[in-house]
Short mmCIF file of N, CA and C and ligand atoms in Angstrom, two decimals:
data_model
loop_
_atom_site.label_atom_id
_atom_site.label_comp_id
_atom_site.label_asym_id
_atom_site.label_seq_id
_atom_site.Cartn_x
_atom_site.Cartn_y
_atom_site.Cartn_z
N MET A 1 0.92 -1.18 0.26
CA MET A 1 -0.50 -0.32 -0.10
C MET A 1 0.64 1.75 -0.01
N THR A 2 0.60 2.09 -1.15
CA THR A 2 1.31 2.98 -0.95
C THR A 2 1.29 4.71 -0.79
N GLN A 3 -0.46 4.19 -0.79
CA GLN A 3 -1.63 5.24 -0.26
C GLN A 3 -1.48 5.83 1.61
N SER A 4 -1.28 6.88 2.21
CA SER A 4 -1.37 7.17 3.18
C SER A 4 -2.07 7.88 3.77
N LYS A 5 -2.46 7.62 5.10
CA LYS A 5 -3.53 8.25 5.94
C LYS A 5 -3.66 9.53 5.56
N PRO A 6 -5.15 10.35 6.01
CA PRO A 6 -4.99 11.59 5.71
C PRO A 6 -4.45 12.45 7.04
N LYS A 7 -3.78 13.74 6.76
CA LYS A 7 -3.22 14.01 8.31
C LYS A 7 -4.05 14.28 9.08
N ASN A 8 -5.08 14.86 8.72
CA ASN A 8 -6.11 15.57 9.78
C ASN A 8 -7.66 14.44 9.76
N GLN A 9 -6.84 13.68 10.11
CA GLN A 9 -7.93 13.21 11.19
C GLN A 9 -9.35 13.52 11.64
N SER A 10 -10.52 12.91 11.13
CA SER A 10 -11.85 13.86 11.97
C SER A 10 -11.05 13.30 13.56
N SER A 11 -12.32 14.17 13.95
CA SER A 11 -12.22 13.60 15.59
C SER A 11 -13.58 12.17 15.65
N ARG A 12 -14.32 12.71 14.62
CA ARG A 12 -15.14 11.25 14.80
C ARG A 12 -14.26 10.01 14.59
N ASP A 13 -13.38 9.87 13.48
CA ASP A 13 -12.46 8.64 13.28
C ASP A 13 -11.46 8.31 14.12
N ARG A 14 -11.53 9.08 14.90
CA ARG A 14 -10.26 8.88 16.14
C ARG A 14 -11.28 8.62 17.13
N PHE A 15 -12.19 9.07 17.44
CA PHE A 15 -13.08 8.53 18.38
C PHE A 15 -13.43 6.66 18.05
N ILE A 16 -13.57 6.08 17.10
CA ILE A 16 -13.88 5.27 16.17
C ILE A 16 -12.60 4.37 16.29
N GLU A 17 -11.36 4.56 15.88
CA GLU A 17 -10.03 4.04 16.10
C GLU A 17 -10.13 3.81 17.88
N PHE A 18 -9.47 4.50 18.50
CA PHE A 18 -10.13 4.50 20.35
C PHE A 18 -11.17 3.15 20.29
N ALA A 19 -12.16 3.56 19.81
CA ALA A 19 -12.91 2.65 20.30
C ALA A 19 -12.89 1.32 20.09
N LYS A 20 -12.35 0.60 18.69
CA LYS A 20 -12.23 -0.20 18.46
C LYS A 20 -11.15 -0.96 19.34
N ASN A 21 -9.90 -0.07 19.72
CA ASN A 21 -9.23 -0.64 20.74
C ASN A 21 -9.17 -0.62 22.23
N GLY A 22 -10.93 0.03 22.53
CA GLY A 22 -11.26 -0.38 23.79
C GLY A 22 -10.96 0.85 24.68
N ASN A 23 -11.09 2.08 23.89
CA ASN A 23 -10.98 3.14 24.51
C ASN A 23 -12.11 3.94 24.03
N ILE A 24 -11.89 4.82 25.35
CA ILE A 24 -13.17 5.81 24.90
C ILE A 24 -12.23 7.29 24.92
N ILE A 25 -13.31 8.32 23.84
CA ILE A 25 -12.08 9.48 24.14
C ILE A 25 -13.18 10.07 24.57
N LEU A 26 -12.81 11.44 25.15
CA LEU A 26 -13.73 12.54 25.96
C LEU A 26 -12.89 13.98 25.71
N ASN A 27 -14.17 14.47 25.49
CA ASN A 27 -13.57 16.33 25.71
C ASN A 27 -13.73 16.61 27.25
N GLN A 28 -12.70 17.26 27.41
CA GLN A 28 -12.28 17.79 28.48
C GLN A 28 -12.30 19.60 28.50
N CYS A 29 -12.89 20.37 28.67
CA CYS A 29 -12.87 21.84 28.80
C CYS A 29 -11.90 22.90 29.23
N ASN A 30 -11.65 23.27 28.43
CA ASN A 30 -9.64 24.23 28.43
C ASN A 30 -10.21 25.38 29.33
N LYS A 31 -11.66 25.43 29.90
CA LYS A 31 -12.03 26.75 30.40
C LYS A 31 -11.85 26.35 31.91
N CYS A 32 -12.88 25.19 32.31
CA CYS A 32 -13.44 24.93 33.68
C CYS A 32 -13.20 23.39 33.95
N ASN A 33 -12.08 22.63 33.00
CA ASN A 33 -11.60 21.23 33.03
C ASN A 33 -13.10 20.22 33.62
N ASN A 34 -13.97 20.98 33.14
CA ASN A 34 -15.52 19.54 33.32
C ASN A 34 -14.95 18.54 31.80
N ILE A 35 -15.50 17.30 32.24
CA ILE A 35 -15.19 16.11 31.27
C ILE A 35 -17.11 15.91 30.60
N ILE A 36 -16.77 16.22 29.58
CA ILE A 36 -17.95 15.72 28.43
C ILE A 36 -17.65 15.09 27.56
N LEU A 37 -19.02 14.88 27.41
CA LEU A 37 -18.91 13.44 26.08
C LEU A 37 -18.12 13.97 24.91
N GLU A 38 -17.71 13.05 23.98
CA GLU A 38 -17.19 13.96 22.75
C GLU A 38 -18.14 14.16 21.65
N THR A 39 -19.38 14.01 21.77
CA THR A 39 -20.42 14.21 21.40
C THR A 39 -20.87 15.74 21.26
N VAL A 40 -20.62 16.02 22.52
CA VAL A 40 -21.33 16.73 22.81
C VAL A 40 -20.42 18.55 22.52
N TYR A 41 -21.18 19.59 22.09
CA TYR A 41 -20.22 20.60 21.21
C TYR A 41 -19.81 21.96 22.59
N TYR A 42 -20.89 21.94 23.34
CA TYR A 42 -20.58 23.01 24.48
C TYR A 42 -20.70 22.29 25.96
N CYS A 43 -19.59 23.08 26.38
CA CYS A 43 -19.48 21.96 28.28
C CYS A 43 -20.81 22.92 28.56
N ASP A 44 -21.14 21.58 29.56
CA ASP A 44 -22.21 21.89 30.25
C ASP A 44 -22.62 22.77 31.67
N LYS A 45 -21.07 23.23 31.47
CA LYS A 45 -21.32 24.00 32.63
C LYS A 45 -20.78 25.46 32.63
N CYS A 46 -19.81 25.75 31.78
CA CYS A 46 -19.13 27.26 31.22
C CYS A 46 -19.84 27.39 30.37
N PHE A 47 -20.37 26.71 29.13
CA PHE A 47 -20.62 26.70 27.89
C PHE A 47 -19.69 27.75 26.97
N SER A 48 -18.48 26.74 27.22
CA SER A 48 -17.21 26.91 26.30
C SER A 48 -17.53 25.91 25.40
N SER A 49 -16.84 26.42 24.46
CA SER A 49 -16.71 25.11 23.16
C SER A 49 -15.23 25.36 22.85
N SER A 50 -14.55 25.25 23.65
CA SER A 50 -12.92 24.51 23.49
C SER A 50 -12.29 23.39 24.56
N PHE A 51 -11.50 22.37 23.84
CA PHE A 51 -12.16 21.22 24.73
C PHE A 51 -10.46 20.83 23.72
N LYS A 52 -10.24 20.10 24.93
CA LYS A 52 -9.21 18.98 24.47
C LYS A 52 -9.68 17.97 24.41
N GLN A 53 -9.03 16.79 23.71
CA GLN A 53 -9.21 15.45 23.88
C GLN A 53 -8.33 14.33 24.77
N ILE A 54 -8.83 13.76 25.22
CA ILE A 54 -8.70 12.83 26.41
C ILE A 54 -9.14 11.44 26.38
N SER A 55 -8.41 10.34 26.21
CA SER A 55 -8.70 9.12 26.24
C SER A 55 -8.75 8.30 27.46
N TYR A 56 -9.88 7.38 27.53
CA TYR A 56 -9.71 6.76 29.20
C TYR A 56 -9.86 5.26 28.59
N ILE A 57 -9.69 4.52 29.48
CA ILE A 57 -10.08 2.68 29.31
C ILE A 57 -11.17 2.88 29.24
N GLY A 58 -11.86 2.28 28.24
CA GLY A 58 -13.45 2.14 28.34
C GLY A 58 -13.89 0.99 28.89
N LYS A 59 -14.04 0.71 30.18
CA LYS A 59 -14.43 -0.12 31.39
C LYS A 59 -14.87 0.56 32.09
N GLY A 60 -16.07 0.30 32.72
CA GLY A 60 -17.39 0.71 33.98
C GLY A 60 -17.97 -0.75 33.72
N THR A 61 -19.09 0.08 34.73
CA THR A 61 -19.90 -0.20 35.41
C THR A 61 -21.45 0.18 35.31
N VAL A 62 -22.50 -1.06 34.64
CA VAL A 62 -23.80 -0.81 34.50
C VAL A 62 -24.83 -0.17 35.38
N VAL A 63 -25.06 0.99 34.77
CA VAL A 63 -25.81 2.19 35.85
C VAL A 63 -27.45 1.71 35.66
N THR A 64 -28.01 1.31 34.42
CA THR A 64 -29.27 1.13 33.46
C THR A 64 -28.73 1.17 32.29
N TYR A 65 -30.01 0.16 31.96
CA TYR A 65 -30.15 -0.33 30.79
C TYR A 65 -31.97 -0.76 30.12
N THR A 66 -31.77 -0.48 28.66
CA THR A 66 -33.06 -0.62 27.76
C THR A 66 -32.96 -2.15 27.07
N ILE A 67 -33.90 -3.53 27.50
CA ILE A 67 -33.21 -4.34 26.77
C ILE A 67 -34.16 -3.80 25.83
N GLN A 68 -33.68 -4.67 24.18
CA GLN A 68 -34.25 -4.44 23.47
C GLN A 68 -34.82 -5.97 22.22
N ALA A 69 -36.20 -6.09 22.07
CA ALA A 69 -36.44 -7.58 21.61
C ALA A 69 -35.79 -7.67 19.98
N VAL A 70 -35.94 -6.63 19.91
CA VAL A 70 -35.68 -6.49 17.92
C VAL A 70 -34.73 -5.85 17.82
N ALA A 71 -34.08 -7.06 17.25
CA ALA A 71 -32.39 -6.24 16.90
C ALA A 71 -32.63 -5.12 15.26
N PRO A 72 -32.00 -4.17 15.87
CA PRO A 72 -31.51 -3.09 14.68
C PRO A 72 -31.06 -3.63 13.23
N GLU A 73 -30.99 -2.77 12.46
CA GLU A 73 -30.81 -3.56 10.91
C GLU A 73 -28.83 -3.92 11.58
N GLY A 74 -28.38 -4.76 10.49
CA GLY A 74 -26.93 -4.62 11.15
C GLY A 74 -26.67 -5.71 12.05
N PHE A 75 -27.97 -5.83 12.67
CA PHE A 75 -27.87 -7.16 14.07
C PHE A 75 -28.87 -7.81 14.06
N GLU A 76 -29.14 -8.44 13.05
CA GLU A 76 -30.42 -9.17 13.12
C GLU A 76 -29.92 -10.32 13.36
N ASP A 77 -28.66 -11.08 13.32
CA ASP A 77 -28.35 -12.51 14.31
C ASP A 77 -28.06 -12.26 15.60
N VAL A 78 -28.26 -10.88 16.24
CA VAL A 78 -28.58 -11.53 17.83
C VAL A 78 -30.25 -11.23 18.06
N ASN A 79 -30.30 -11.76 18.58
CA ASN A 79 -31.76 -12.23 19.02
C ASN A 79 -32.23 -11.08 19.76
N SER A 80 -31.59 -10.59 20.53
CA SER A 80 -31.96 -9.43 21.70
C SER A 80 -30.67 -8.39 22.02
N TYR A 81 -30.53 -7.62 22.58
CA TYR A 81 -29.62 -6.92 22.76
C TYR A 81 -30.15 -5.38 24.21
N ALA A 82 -29.04 -5.10 24.89
CA ALA A 82 -29.58 -4.12 25.99
C ALA A 82 -28.94 -3.00 25.17
N TRP A 83 -29.44 -1.77 25.33
CA TRP A 83 -29.18 -0.39 25.01
C TRP A 83 -28.48 0.25 26.75
N VAL A 84 -27.07 -0.03 26.95
CA VAL A 84 -26.57 0.48 28.20
C VAL A 84 -26.20 1.34 28.18
N ILE A 85 -26.33 2.09 29.38
CA ILE A 85 -25.62 2.91 30.32
C ILE A 85 -24.68 3.05 31.30
N PHE A 86 -23.22 3.13 30.53
CA PHE A 86 -22.33 2.24 31.95
C PHE A 86 -21.72 4.13 32.50
N LYS A 87 -21.06 3.74 33.90
CA LYS A 87 -20.59 4.57 34.03
C LYS A 87 -18.92 4.22 33.77
N LEU A 88 -18.33 4.89 33.74
CA LEU A 88 -16.81 4.37 33.45
C LEU A 88 -15.54 4.48 34.86
N ASP A 89 -14.90 3.53 34.37
CA ASP A 89 -13.99 3.46 35.87
C ASP A 89 -13.50 4.50 36.28
N ASP A 90 -12.72 5.02 35.08
CA ASP A 90 -11.25 6.31 35.26
C ASP A 90 -11.72 7.66 35.56
N CYS A 91 -13.66 7.71 35.12
CA CYS A 91 -14.23 8.85 35.24
C CYS A 91 -15.22 9.40 35.33
N ASN A 92 -15.85 10.37 36.01
CA ASN A 92 -17.33 10.36 36.34
C ASN A 92 -18.50 10.34 35.38
N ILE A 93 -17.95 9.67 34.53
CA ILE A 93 -19.18 10.18 33.56
C ILE A 93 -19.71 9.06 32.29
N ASN A 94 -21.24 8.94 32.17
CA ASN A 94 -21.80 7.94 32.03
C ASN A 94 -21.69 8.18 30.95
N VAL A 95 -21.64 6.71 29.99
CA VAL A 95 -21.31 6.70 28.32
C VAL A 95 -22.60 5.52 27.94
N SER A 96 -23.39 5.92 26.90
CA SER A 96 -23.72 4.67 26.08
C SER A 96 -23.28 3.91 25.03
N GLY A 97 -23.92 2.79 25.24
CA GLY A 97 -23.34 1.78 24.12
C GLY A 97 -24.02 0.55 23.93
N PHE A 98 -23.95 -0.34 22.86
CA PHE A 98 -24.91 -1.55 22.24
C PHE A 98 -24.46 -2.94 23.38
N LEU A 99 -24.71 -3.61 23.63
CA LEU A 99 -24.62 -4.95 24.35
C LEU A 99 -25.16 -6.03 23.99
N PRO A 100 -24.71 -7.08 23.05
CA PRO A 100 -25.55 -7.86 22.73
C PRO A 100 -26.11 -9.17 23.41
N GLY A 101 -26.94 -9.78 22.76
CA GLY A 101 -27.08 -11.46 23.81
C GLY A 101 -27.62 -10.63 24.69
N ILE A 102 -28.15 -10.05 25.48
CA ILE A 102 -29.20 -9.77 26.45
C ILE A 102 -30.42 -9.60 26.43
N SER A 103 -31.52 -10.59 27.06
CA SER A 103 -32.76 -11.13 26.59
C SER A 103 -33.23 -11.16 28.11
N SER A 104 -32.89 -11.21 29.23
CA SER A 104 -33.59 -10.50 30.74
C SER A 104 -32.68 -9.98 31.23
N PRO A 105 -33.42 -9.44 32.59
CA PRO A 105 -32.46 -8.36 33.37
C PRO A 105 -32.36 -9.61 34.37
N SER A 106 -31.77 -10.60 34.48
CA SER A 106 -30.78 -11.73 34.86
C SER A 106 -29.95 -12.08 33.94
N ASP A 107 -29.49 -11.55 32.91
CA ASP A 107 -28.17 -11.82 32.39
C ASP A 107 -27.55 -10.76 32.66
N LEU A 108 -28.11 -9.94 32.92
CA LEU A 108 -27.21 -8.01 33.02
C LEU A 108 -27.51 -7.61 34.16
N PRO A 109 -27.45 -7.95 35.32
CA PRO A 109 -27.31 -7.18 37.07
C PRO A 109 -26.99 -6.00 36.66
N LEU A 110 -27.87 -5.07 37.44
CA LEU A 110 -27.01 -3.62 37.65
C LEU A 110 -25.59 -3.45 38.55
N GLY A 111 -24.53 -3.18 38.21
CA GLY A 111 -23.27 -3.50 38.39
C GLY A 111 -22.58 -3.74 37.87
N SER A 112 -22.80 -4.82 37.13
CA SER A 112 -22.15 -5.61 35.95
C SER A 112 -21.05 -4.97 35.10
N LYS A 113 -20.07 -5.37 35.23
CA LYS A 113 -18.83 -4.76 34.26
C LYS A 113 -18.72 -5.21 32.71
N ILE A 114 -18.73 -4.17 32.21
CA ILE A 114 -18.49 -3.94 30.90
C ILE A 114 -17.57 -3.30 30.41
N LYS A 115 -17.27 -3.50 29.09
CA LYS A 115 -16.24 -2.80 28.66
C LYS A 115 -16.39 -2.62 26.91
N VAL A 116 -15.78 -1.68 25.99
CA VAL A 116 -15.78 -1.06 25.37
C VAL A 116 -14.85 -2.27 24.29
N VAL A 117 -15.77 -2.75 23.14
CA VAL A 117 -14.72 -3.60 22.37
C VAL A 117 -14.56 -3.28 20.69
N ASP A 118 -15.44 -2.51 20.51
CA ASP A 118 -16.05 -1.95 18.97
C ASP A 118 -16.47 -1.10 18.82
N PHE A 119 -16.40 -0.74 17.50
CA PHE A 119 -17.77 0.93 17.12
C PHE A 119 -18.78 0.10 16.26
N HIS A 120 -19.94 0.32 16.08
CA HIS A 120 -20.59 0.26 14.68
C HIS A 120 -21.11 1.38 14.40
N GLU A 121 -20.63 1.63 12.92
CA GLU A 121 -21.14 2.94 11.99
C GLU A 121 -22.60 3.57 12.43
N LYS A 122 -23.24 2.79 12.59
CA LYS A 122 -25.02 3.21 13.16
C LYS A 122 -24.93 3.00 14.44
N HIS A 123 -24.22 2.35 15.10
CA HIS A 123 -25.53 2.29 16.45
C HIS A 123 -24.19 2.57 17.83
N GLY A 124 -23.24 2.92 17.04
CA GLY A 124 -22.07 3.50 18.27
C GLY A 124 -21.31 2.39 19.00
N LEU A 125 -21.36 2.37 20.13
CA LEU A 125 -20.42 1.73 21.00
C LEU A 125 -20.67 0.39 21.17
N ILE A 126 -20.03 -0.62 20.50
CA ILE A 126 -20.16 -2.11 21.11
C ILE A 126 -19.71 -2.18 22.40
N LEU A 127 -20.05 -2.82 23.32
CA LEU A 127 -19.83 -3.55 24.60
C LEU A 127 -19.79 -5.09 24.49
N GLN A 128 -19.02 -5.25 25.81
CA GLN A 128 -18.92 -6.74 25.98
C GLN A 128 -19.14 -6.91 27.22
N LYS A 129 -19.61 -7.64 27.90
CA LYS A 129 -19.39 -8.28 29.59
C LYS A 129 -17.96 -8.53 30.12
N TYR A 130 -17.87 -8.59 30.99
CA TYR A 130 -15.97 -8.86 31.57
C TYR A 130 -15.94 -9.49 33.03
N GLN A 131 -15.65 -10.33 33.63
CA GLN A 131 -15.25 -10.22 35.07
C GLN A 131 -14.39 -9.57 35.50
ZN1 ZN B 1 -16.30 24.17 31.36
#
């Protein structure tokens, strides 16, 4: 391959690349140091739009979730899944993601440990349970 990567990778591409390696990129406000999601454009504390990107290990604890019995397009092979909100271990912030293979609340007690394992173009972060 002679083709080189574009020099200015978009922040979304970077987010995806990090997610595929099990990490989460978050924005830290340059003004007040508040940590916010990468998809948010303004700091919710001081409304600044000047951020720096910080990567965190994409591991955390399940805070809440919704079980869906009908899998979305692209996941037809998955019978049911959970849309999970989890709190990162290294940072007091909640992130949401897609966890395949969950069909009842007994499959995923609150407080379960989960980690980011991949990123899907349409559905976002793909999660996995771990011990
Ligand atoms: Zn701020």
